[in-house]
């Protein structure tokens, strides 16, 4: 809208009507209704006040300057005057033009016609203003305003460059610039080379020559437009429609535009958009395409593709097509074509036009075809649906020639006020291999009763553990209710796990967190569990309390942990325990250490033993720079225990590392670790403070690298047990910008040892627009045989989609799928890490150390 109005201001269009007497020079035509809109937008001055000086902003001038309107062809006859307007006197031709008066708006909002067709009224002699009653407010018209018809001038005026030194901008006045008239959300403006018929409201008219129709959501362009005088415009001749963001364009043989609803109907419409498309454009066609003011397009007998050559790539034909810009595409009764070949049919197809992280959102509509030695030939398909943003998901259809037909349903269901959400993921298959129906189901329901009270229920049932795996079905149910108070939080929990006759576990829990102050906090945890199995059962009641007290000198934690067993007790009880973590001000000391002191009473019910224990924990880290090049890191950890029985024991752990760079391409790292237990391992307690055996070892890692061109790592070590350790190696290199090679394994010294298993990963071009990923293990003990082979061949077609063919030797499985490059998250890529939402790479992207 701003473009049109700025063009009028720059072109010098005056608000005058066409004058048949002065027809020797072509003049601009303007509808009188435009004056009413301009006056209502800018404010019409009263007859006693001088008219305001118009002013154009530089931004508006630059916008018009980028696309000036062409002049109409010469020699065109001027339209005949309207018979409803009578001629009147003609002003002096040599007199300078005078500013037109501002007509008084009528109560209906439509300004009255000026006296005479285009007559300029001479100014009246100046008289002192007489007192007059205040003007009555203008009545607001009902319904959208009629369109404004504008005609381009015969010649394009000179438009100076923005902020040009040759034509300086006028100096700003003290009152500031005068606002330009703008079109409101429901107003429409048209501009063309010629107008025939009437420009009055309720009467038909025709526009010819470079017709532009501007409205809030975009613009429509064509060679000819017919307005029926009510609310319909029919545009023909090289017609197209551009949205306001200029990232979508629609072409058609003809366009019908409703000026009331801003709905455009395109006959044999075809469009292009880049909104929500990652690669290239989305091309779509329809026998009849309707676009609403919200930007949503609906087409009948439609098709779409992201390939520039749809017959050489892929395209989808559907009975109906709904395009939600930046959100999704919904096609009903869709047939997917690969070239001229129809490959499959979908009753409903939903494609997201934005990145999808929600697992319930469908990310692929193309099938996966493959073969497995155990399951036979198979086809896997996901059919998405999304009636609204609170209900969406996909149907899962899988068929295996040996195993049978599997069906699944995955959905997200939420309330409009976001107080309740439900996610469902289910799958069932009539397994001919197991001769049984196997089902998997996962449900999660969340309820927000208020801002302080909420609940969550999780249900998981697993009956299908994979082809050829027979395990009893399991049921796991969890529920919780949480109440958030001002000074406390209560959490009630319930869980039930059952797996055939192997296990049956029932648990109730209660957790209360009390915040007495910012320095004192109390946590109480109560739980009851009942366990049954073929080998027996037990009932257990557990209580755990933790009191935390923060002071300036130390953090204090008091813990009480007691378990009551009906049979076969295990573990130990804390009755009670005090833990002290002092706050030490080290000042300028370079190596701050950490200390902790614990004292308490402990019981082992299984051994019927109880005694007191005190423990001191000291941890000292050290960081040094050696010779300004090497980094030295070390840590020393000491745990000393005293018992009421008179026993003592300790545990010392030491770690050190020295990393030294040699030049710009070599780094050597030496590490050393040592563990020293002091005292008996299982005295006085057999479970608490059990000491492991002592050990110490060292390792050296040498890395040679050059950016991301190559990286070689060699590592060796010793456990100081007079036994040689294997040497590990890994080489990562990039022979070219499109190829990668990774080799890793180990070599063991000694007779009969040598090289063990070597893993090889490669990524390399394999022809034009084709890449090959290959992984395998080389068994040097079996004459260098290649085992565990995985091959992935990727062929890109026209920068539109890729064909993925993979082979897994372990599963004896072939897989074929199509990955669309344009849509986000499209295609289930194979990769060597298993099926993922996008193709997964097995290769590192950076080799630099």
Short mmCIF file of C-alpha atoms in Angstrom, two decimals, residues 130 162 172 195 246 326 345 630 748 847:
data_model
loop_
_atom_site.label_atom_id
_atom_site.label_comp_id
_atom_site.label_asym_id
_atom_site.label_seq_id
_atom_site.Cartn_x
_atom_site.Cartn_y
_atom_site.Cartn_z
CA UNK A 130 -16.98 33.40 11.69
CA UNK A 162 17.93 8.98 -2.24
CA UNK A 172 13.04 19.43 8.37
CA UNK A 195 -9.67 2.91 -16.81
CA UNK A 246 7.84 -11.98 -1.69
CA UNK A 326 6.07 -22.33 6.88
CA UNK A 345 -0.70 -44.45 -2.98
CA UNK A 630 54.13 -28.54 28.82
CA UNK A 748 50.27 -57.15 20.38
CA UNK A 847 40.91 -34.44 12.75
#
